[in-house]
Amino acid sequence: MSPPRKSQIVPEVPFDKDGVHCGFLRLFHSVHRSAYGFIPIPIAVFRNGTGPTVLLTGGNHGDEYEGQIALANLVRSLDHTRISGRVIILPMLNFPAAMAGTRTSPIDEGNLNRSFPGDPDGTVTQQIAWFVANELIPLADATVDLHSGGSSLMYIPSALARRQADPDRAALSLRLLKAFAAPVAYLTAGGQGTGHGGTLSGAAATHGVVSLGSELGGSGTLTPAALRIAERGLRNVLVELGILPPEDRVPAEASTRILEVRGAQDFVYAAESGVYEPLVELGDTVKAGQPAARIHTPETPWREPATAQFLGDGFVLCKRVPGRTMRGDCLFHLGTDTGL
Amino acid sequence: MSPPRKSQIVPEVPFDKDGVHCGFLRLFHSVHRSAYGFIPIPIAVFRNGTGPTVLLTGGNHGDEYEGQIALANLVRSLDHTRISGRVIILPMLNFPAAMAGTRTSPIDEGNLNRSFPGDPDGTVTQQIAWFVANELIPLADATVDLHSGGSSLMYIPSALARRQADPDRAALSLRLLKAFAAPVAYLTAGGQGTGHGGTLSGAAATHGVVSLGSELGGSGTLTPAALRIAERGLRNVLVELGILPPEDRVPAEASTRILEVRGAQDFVYAAESGVYEPLVELGDTVKAGQPAARIHTPETPWREPATAQFLGDGFVLCKRVPGRTMRGDCLFHLGTDTGL
Amino acid sequence: MSPPRKSQIVPEVPFDKDGVHCGFLRLFHSVHRSAYGFIPIPIAVFRNGTGPTVLLTGGNHGDEYEGQIALANLVRSLDHTRISGRVIILPMLNFPAAMAGTRTSPIDEGNLNRSFPGDPDGTVTQQIAWFVANELIPLADATVDLHSGGSSLMYIPSALARRQADPDRAALSLRLLKAFAAPVAYLTAGGQGTGHGGTLSGAAATHGVVSLGSELGGSGTLTPAALRIAERGLRNVLVELGILPPEDRVPAEASTRILEVRGAQDFVYAAESGVYEPLVELGDTVKAGQPAARIHTPETPWREPATAQFLGDGFVLCKRVPGRTMRGDCLFHLGTDTGL
Amino acid sequence: MSPPRKSQIVPEVPFDKDGVHCGFLRLFHSVHRSAYGFIPIPIAVFRNGTGPTVLLTGGNHGDEYEGQIALANLVRSLDHTRISGRVIILPMLNFPAAMAGTRTSPIDEGNLNRSFPGDPDGTVTQQIAWFVANELIPLADATVDLHSGGSSLMYIPSALARRQADPDRAALSLRLLKAFAAPVAYLTAGGQGTGHGGTLSGAAATHGVVSLGSELGGSGTLTPAALRIAERGLRNVLVELGILPPEDRVPAEASTRILEVRGAQDFVYAAESGVYEPLVELGDTVKAGQPAARIHTPETPWREPATAQFLGDGFVLCKRVPGRTMRGDCLFHLGTDTGL
Amino acid sequence: MSPPRKSQIVPEVPFDKDGVHCGFLRLFHSVHRSAYGFIPIPIAVFRNGTGPTVLLTGGNHGDEYEGQIALANLVRSLDHTRISGRVIILPMLNFPAAMAGTRTSPIDEGNLNRSFPGDPDGTVTQQIAWFVANELIPLADATVDLHSGGSSLMYIPSALARRQADPDRAALSLRLLKAFAAPVAYLTAGGQGTGHGGTLSGAAATHGVVSLGSELGGSGTLTPAALRIAERGLRNVLVELGILPPEDRVPAEASTRILEVRGAQDFVYAAESGVYEPLVELGDTVKAGQPAARIHTPETPWREPATAQFLGDGFVLCKRVPGRTMRGDCLFHLGTDTGL
Amino acid sequence: MSPPRKSQIVPEVPFDKDGVHCGFLRLFHSVHRSAYGFIPIPIAVFRNGTGPTVLLTGGNHGDEYEGQIALANLVRSLDHTRISGRVIILPMLNFPAAMAGTRTSPIDEGNLNRSFPGDPDGTVTQQIAWFVANELIPLADATVDLHSGGSSLMYIPSALARRQADPDRAALSLRLLKAFAAPVAYLTAGGQGTGHGGTLSGAAATHGVVSLGSELGGSGTLTPAALRIAERGLRNVLVELGILPPEDRVPAEASTRILEVRGAQDFVYAAESGVYEPLVELGDTVKAGQPAARIHTPETPWREPATAQFLGDGFVLCKRVPGRTMRGDCLFHLGTDTGL
C-alpha cells in the first residue's frame, strides 16, 4: 500500500512545541482575484508537558455558530500552563463556508462533513478534509466536532457519539458523552440509509480515534443557552481527558438523557413540496402513526394540505426550520431511550 | 389632478357578487420562458349581504408563513353564508417572493412593503403594490396584513397598528388590536428614522382605511403556537368588524399587553461585522446601557469581540436571528408600555 | 407641455443625406468592464430623392431571428439608386438581447416591446425605446417591426396590424398587411387584458404612424420557409409604399387569410405547473370546450394530468413550445376569420 | 479485482416482489436548504411471474419530454397482471435536470449520459449513473432509454441502437429496433470522434445487456406525433421481449427505414459564431459539398455570412434548433441507408 | 414648484457643530438577510469657526482607491483646530460598490456618477445621489470628487474641472485646478456626446457650486505616486479655499499643464471585439490618422487584426487597461493644450 | 502499469506532415445550448525537414495576453520553409478562460496550470491538461509556456525556468533562459510551500522535457513593451534550439539579470482584508523588515491601517494589482541574485 499523498496545506504553527501558537493553515488557492493567495484557516495549538491530544473543531458547517464562538472564546481564555497535553483548536474548519454563513462552501459547494477522507489535490473542501484526516486526526486521542442544526434544522441541545464495537472505545465514548453534560445525548450508527458517509467522525473511526459530536441548536442562529452548554461541554471534556485538572469541571444542572437514533424509522420526510406546518414541537414524545406535519400549497389556497406521520414512537430531537419545503426534506427525527 | 393610471392586472374574480369566488389576479409578465404568461396571484372573495369589507393579506414578505397558512385555512373554512359584508383574501400577496420563500421578489428584488403606492407600469412588485393601493384598499373598511419576522428577525407574537390622529380611527384601531388577542400588541408611528416608508399600512392610511398588522414569529419558520394566534386573531377581527357573528369569537387566555415603539432609541444595530451573540432573550426587560450583544470574529479567534448596548429601557420585542451579521443590521428592538 | 427630453444616444449616421449610410447608434453605458464604452446598435439608412420613409426593425426581441437575418440581407442587397424616399433599417434593435439570443436584455432584463415610450435617462432598454419613439418614429410614414414567436412560442407565419379607428390609416394598414403576403394575417386591438402595453406599434400609433408587425415562426430558431416570407414581405411593403418600383414586387403563392384576435377568450393558459402536452397542432380548427393540452407531473408519474380547454372556436395560430410549463403560461392562442 | 463500491441511494420499492410498486429512489443530498434531505427520483416496478426484465428510462436529459410522458402514462396504464416478467420504469432519471427542464443537472452541471459508469461517492449526477450501472442494469435483459433532441437539436423521430459484435445481441437489437416502429432507425458505433463516451447504452454494453435508444423530436418541446411513436414503441418492445402478449402489439403505418451514422463525415459543425440559417430541412437528401447553412453576423449587417457544407451524402436526420450559434456547434448530422 | 422630496437617509453626525464628528449615514435597506438594517456610509465632519465649506468625496466609483485612502488618511490627520470653516469627508460614497471594489453597486448595478440628481425613494444608488445633491452640496462652497480610471482605464494623474460660463466661478475653478498641483489638468464641457450625464459635478453646477475632480491613475490599483498627488492636492485645495492656513500648502515639483478634452474627436473606440493591443503609451503625443491600437482574434490566430486610428492630434491622457475588449469600448482619449 | 487512458479530444491537424496546418482541437462538450458541440481550441503546426520540436503555448491563464498575441502573430508570420523541425503553437490553451479574459475557466472554474496531469474523462480543463501532458509534451524537445501576471499581479518582464537536477537539462534551460533575453529571469524550485503543483512545466519535467516560462507583465492588460519582449524571446528560443537559422536572432539591449525565487521567505501576504497600499514599487531593492504595504479600512476611516513587512532582502519582482485585498493574498514576491 502506498503512503498517503501529501497535503498541499502549510500550517503556520508548530504542533510539537510547548506554549500557545496561533496562526493559519495556508490553503493555496490560485484564482482570478488572487493568483498566489491562500485561504487562511485559523488554528491555535496549546501544548504543555505530557498528556493526551484533543482536536476541537467548529465551523465544519459554516452556518452553525455555537462551536465557532465557544472555540474562539476558548482560544482567548485557555491558560496553557494549566493543561497537560495538547489542545488543537480550529473554530472555522470549513473557512469559506463559515465566512459566508452557509452549510457548504461557496467556492466548490462542498459539504465538508460529507467529504472525508478528502483529496490533497482536489477541491478546496476536499483539501481541508484530507488535511484533517491525514495530518490532524492522527495526532489526536479524541476529537470533538461541534455542530448545531444549521440553517435548516433545530435540535434539542445534544451531544452525540458513534456506536463503538471496541469496548474500551465505547466506554471512553460514553464517559465523554456524559461529561459533555448536555441535556440530551444520543448514539448513532452513522449512515443508516440517510447518506451520512464522509464525516469527520468516520475519519476518526478509521484511525481508531474516539470522536464526540454535538447538535447544539440550529436555525442558523446562536442562543445564549446553547453557547453555555457548548462551553461547559468543552471544559468538561478537557477535564475528563485529563488535560485540565478536575477542579475545572463545570457542574451540570441535571444528568444527561441518553437516546439512540436507530435508522430510517426515526425520520419523517416531506412527501410533497410546499409550506411545512409542524404539528409537534421539539421535546414532545410521539407515537407511531401520529400526524407530524402538514404541507400546504397557499398558491392554491382552496386545496387541502398533505399530512405526514411518524413511523415509530420516540422523542422529538430535531425539526426542520424553513417553511418552504421540498419533497424529500427531513422534517423531524426522533430519538429513543437507551437506558444507558 | 389626473385620475390614477390603470393597473394592467386582470382579476379572474368579481368583487361585487355574493358567494365565494376563488381565482387569480393575472399579472402579465412577458419574459424569455413565457412570452404571454401571467403571474397567478391567488385571491378569494367571500361576499354576503351588506356589511363592511375587510382586506386580509399574507405573503407580503415571502418568508413569513403564519399569514399565508392562516389565510389559506380561512379560504377553506370560512362559511360565506355566515358573513355580513365582504372578505377579500390574498394569502400570497408578493407571489414570486412567497413561492421562493424570500422576503423580496426573485424577479425584481422588490420588497413589496417598501414599494407602495407602486406603479402600474413598473416592475412586477410595483404593479402588485399599485393594484392593492388603487383597486383593493379603496374597497375596504379595514385591512389586516399578516407579517412575521421573516428570515432575519424573530418577534414575540404581536399585533401592531399605526398611531392615528383621527380619534374614531384611533378607537377602531385599538379595538381591533385588542380583538386580535395576541399576547403583545404595539403602536408605531411608522418610519421614525428606520426607513419604513412605502408600506401597505401607509397606503391604507392615505385612503383613510384602518390597518392592522402582525409580527407573529419569524426565523423563516412556522410554529403551531403562532399559527393559532393568527387564526384566532383573524376570526376575532371579523367578529369585531361585524362580519362574523359574536358567537364566533375565540376567547384568549390573557389580555393583550399594549406597547409602543417610539423610534431610533428603541433599536440596537450592529456596529461591526461578524458573528452575533445575543446577550438577552425575547421577552426580557432591559435597561439603558445594558449589554445587548457581542460581535465575534472567529476568523481571528484571538481578537476580542465588540459589544453593543441598549440605548433605552424596554421590553425585548424582536431580535435578529442569523449569526452572520453586518455593520448596520438591526439586532434588537424594544417596546415600552403605554398603559392602554 | 414641456418638449420631450433629449436622448443621450448618438447616431453615427445621418438621416437626411442621400446614399447608403451604415454605422451604429452609440448608447453610452459606463460599467465596470468599460467606463466610457458604448453599446453599438447597428443601423443603415438608405435615402434617395423624395418619397416616404419606412422604419424597418428586427431583434426587438433578441431570440427572434427571421427579422434580424432578413434585414441584414436587405442591408447588403438593397440598391439605394432604385428607391424613392428613405429606408431606415435596424436589424438588432435590442442589441444586448439579440447578441445573447434572449427575449429580454441581459443588462437590465428589459423587454423592449413592453418598454415604450421609454426614458432617455433610464435603463439601457428604456433608452432604446425612447430613441425609437422620439427620434425614429417621427421620421417615418410607416414602421415594420419583424417578430417571431421567440423561445417560448411558435406561430403560423403571420403578419399583423393594430385595428385603426382612422379610416385612411385602416385602409393603408390593410393594404400593407395584404402586400406582406404571409399565409395568414391578423388584426389585434392591442392589450385586451393580456398586458401588451408599451409596444413599438403603440408608440407608432401615438405618433399617428401606421405600423405593421409579423409573427414569422418561433421556437428560438430560424427556418428557411419563414425567412423567405420575411424577405418577400419586406420587398412588397417597400413596393406598396412606393419606395421600390412595382416591378420589384415578389408574387405570393396564395392570398392571405385575414383573421382577428379578439381578446382573452382566444387564449388558453396553463392552470397548473408541469410538463405540457399539446393536444392540437398549429393550423387546426378547434371548438369551444375541446381539450387543448394536458399538464403532466412525471415527478409523480402515478398522478393524473390536468387538462386545459379552449374557451372559444377558432384557428390555432400560436402554441407554446417548451415542455416545462408554469401556471399562467400561455399555451395557445386562436384567430377567428374576419372576412376581410 | 475489488467488488464495486456500494451506492448510497436507497430505493423505497422492492425489485423482487410481484405487483406494482411505486416510490422513489432516495438520493441523500445534504445542503444548506436541507441538511438531511433526499432527492426523490420516481420509480415504478411492475413484476408478474417469470420472464425477462426490461429497464425503461426517460429524463436522462431533462429537456427531452416524450420519454418522460410516455413512461408516466405507462405507469398509470400498464396492467401488471398481463405481463410476464418485470418492467422497471424511471421517467425522470436525472431528476434535478428534468425538474428544471434542462439537459444537465442544475446541481452539478452533470450530463448524465456522459457520466457513466459514475461514482457512488461523487456528485449527484455521478451517483445516479452509478446506481443505474451497478444496481439496475445488472437486473435487466434489455434497456430502453428514451431521448429526443433536447433544447438544441431536432430529430426525425428515430429509434437507435449500438452496433453489436455478438451476433445474437445484434439480432435482438435489430428486432427491437424494428419492433419500436419509428419512421426511421439508425445504428451507431458510439463515440466516433464525437465524444459520446459515458452513456447509459455504453454501461449496458459493459454488462452485455442490449440497449435501445430513441431520438423522438426535440427543440425542448413535446409533440403529439412523437408521443404516439414513443408509446407505440414501448408497447411493441414489451411485446417483442415477451413481457406483454402478442395481441398488445400496436401496428405501424409503415416499415422502419434503417440507416447508420458512420462518424465525423456525417456531421456539420459551425465554423464561425453568429446566427445560424439552415439551408436544408429535416428529411432532405443531400450531397457532399452542398451548402448546409449560413452563419450571419447581424451586429455587422453589411458583412457577408459564412457558409458551411456537407462533407458526405446522406439523409438529414438531425438539425440544430437555436439561432444563436457558436463555432463548434453541431448544425446537422446525416444518416446513410444500410439496406437492413 | 414643489419642494424637493425628503431623503430617507439619516446621518449620525451633526453638520452645524464645531469639532470632529465621525459616524455613518444610515441608508435603510430592508432585505432578506436583514429586515431592518441600514447601509453604513462613513462620514466625518470637521468644523471650526467661520469659513467656507468643502465637500470631499471618494469611492464614488468603488474601484478607484486613491481618493478613498487619501480621504481616510485626512480623517485621521486633519487637526480641526487649524481650520476655518467646515470640511465634510465621505471616503466611500457609493459604499456597496467600494466594499466590493467595483465601479457600480452590486446591489442595483447603479453607477453613482451617472445617477444624479437621484431619487429619495429609488434604488440604493439613487438614494445616495439624492442625499448628496439635496442635502450635502447645498451646504458646500466647493466640492472635490476624487476619481481614478477605475478597473477599465488608466490616466496620467490629472485634476479636472468643468468649463464655467460664469467668470467668477471660472476663475475659482482654475485657481483650484492649479492649486491641486497634479502634473496635468484638463477642462471638460461635460457630456459631449459621450453620455456623461448624471454626475456629481453636474449636480454641483445645478446648485452653482464649483466642483473639482481628479483622474489619478486607474487599473483598479493604488500607486504610491498617485496617492501622494491626491494628498497634496487635497491639502492645497483646503489652503486655496482659506480653510487651512497658507503655511500648510505642499509645494509641487512642477507647474500643471492645462489641457482640454473637446469632444468625440478626442476619443478612440474599438471597432471590433477581441484582444486589444495599444500602439502608443500614456503621455505620447499623437497625430490624426496615426494607428492607435490593434484588435486581435487569437481564437482564429491566422486572421489579421483590425486597426484603430486617432481622429485628431493630441496628448494621450487615458488608455484602456483590460485586454479583452468589445466593440464600442473606449481605448484612448486625448487632451489638447489650452495655453491656460 | 497500465497505459495512459485515451484523450477524447480530436485534433483537426496532423502532427507529422510537412507544411503549415491550422485548425482546432475538438474538445466535445455536450451541454444544454449545444448537445453535440465541441470547444474549438486553435492550434497551428509548422513542420519542415528534421530537427527538434518545440511546443509554444499561450492563454494557459485566460487573462494573460502577451503570449496569446505574440503566438497569434507568430502563426501569421512564421515562414515554415525556414524552419528545421517542428513548431506546435496553441495561443489559447485554456480556450474558455481566454475567451472570457479570466484566469480560470468559466465552465468549470478550473485553473489549467494547477490541473496537470489532468483527466481524459474529467472536466473541460482537466481534459485540456491531459491532452497537453499525454499527447503534446511527449512530441516535444522543449516547451515555452508564456504567462504574465494576470489580473491580480504585475511582474517585471521575466523569463523563468525550473531548477533542473540533470546537468544537461540545467545547461539547456539556462541557455534558453538567456536566449529569451528578457530584462530579468529567475529560477524556481516549483511549489515551495506556495501550492504551485499541477503546472504544465511540472508535466514537462515528468516527461524529461525542458520547459521555459515567462511572466511578461500583468494587470490583465497588454503593453507594447512586454509584447516586444515576448516576440523577441520566441524568435530567439527557436534560433537557440536550431529550428530557425542563427541570422534570425533578435539582439537584446542588455544581458539578462538572473535571479532565483527561494521560497516562502520571498513572499509577502496580506494579514488583514481591506484596501492595499503598496509602499514600494516593482524593481526596488528591499531589506528584511522594511514596510511593504499598508491595508486600509476606509469603511472605518478613523481606524489605523495594518502594515506588512518584507521577511528577507531582495529585488521586487512582482506586486499585487487590485486595491481590494483579502487576508492571505500575495502582495509581493522578491527575487535574489544568483550570479549566473
Coordinates of C-alpha atoms in Angstrom, one line a residue, chain A residues 28 33-38, chain F residues 152-153 155 194 266-270 276 318-322 325-334:
Chain A
F28 CA -3.2 27.9 -1.5
R33 CA -8.8 37.7 -7.9
S34 CA -5.6 36.4 -6.4
A35 CA -3.1 34.3 -8.3
Y36 CA -0.8 33.3 -5.4
G37 CA -3.2 33.7 -2.4
F38 CA -4.1 31.3 0.3
Chain F
S152 CA -4.1 40.1 -9.9
L153 CA -0.4 40.5 -10.3
Y155 CA 5.7 41.5 -13.0
T194 CA 3.1 28.2 -2.3
D266 CA 10.4 35.8 -0.6
F267 CA 6.7 36.3 -0.4
V268 CA 4.6 39.0 1.4
Y269 CA 1.0 38.1 2.2
A270 CA -1.9 40.3 3.4
Y276 CA -4.0 47.6 -0.1
C318 CA 6.1 41.0 -8.6
K319 CA 3.4 43.0 -6.9
R320 CA -0.4 42.7 -6.4
V321 CA -2.6 44.9 -8.5
P322 CA -6.2 45.1 -7.2
T325 CA -7.5 42.6 -0.9
M326 CA -8.2 39.7 1.4
R327 CA -6.2 38.2 4.2
G328 CA -3.9 35.6 2.5
D329 CA -3.5 37.4 -0.8
C330 CA 0.1 37.6 -2.1
L331 CA 1.2 41.3 -2.2
F332 CA 4.8 41.0 -3.4
H333 CA 7.4 38.4 -4.2
L334 CA 11.1 39.0 -4.4

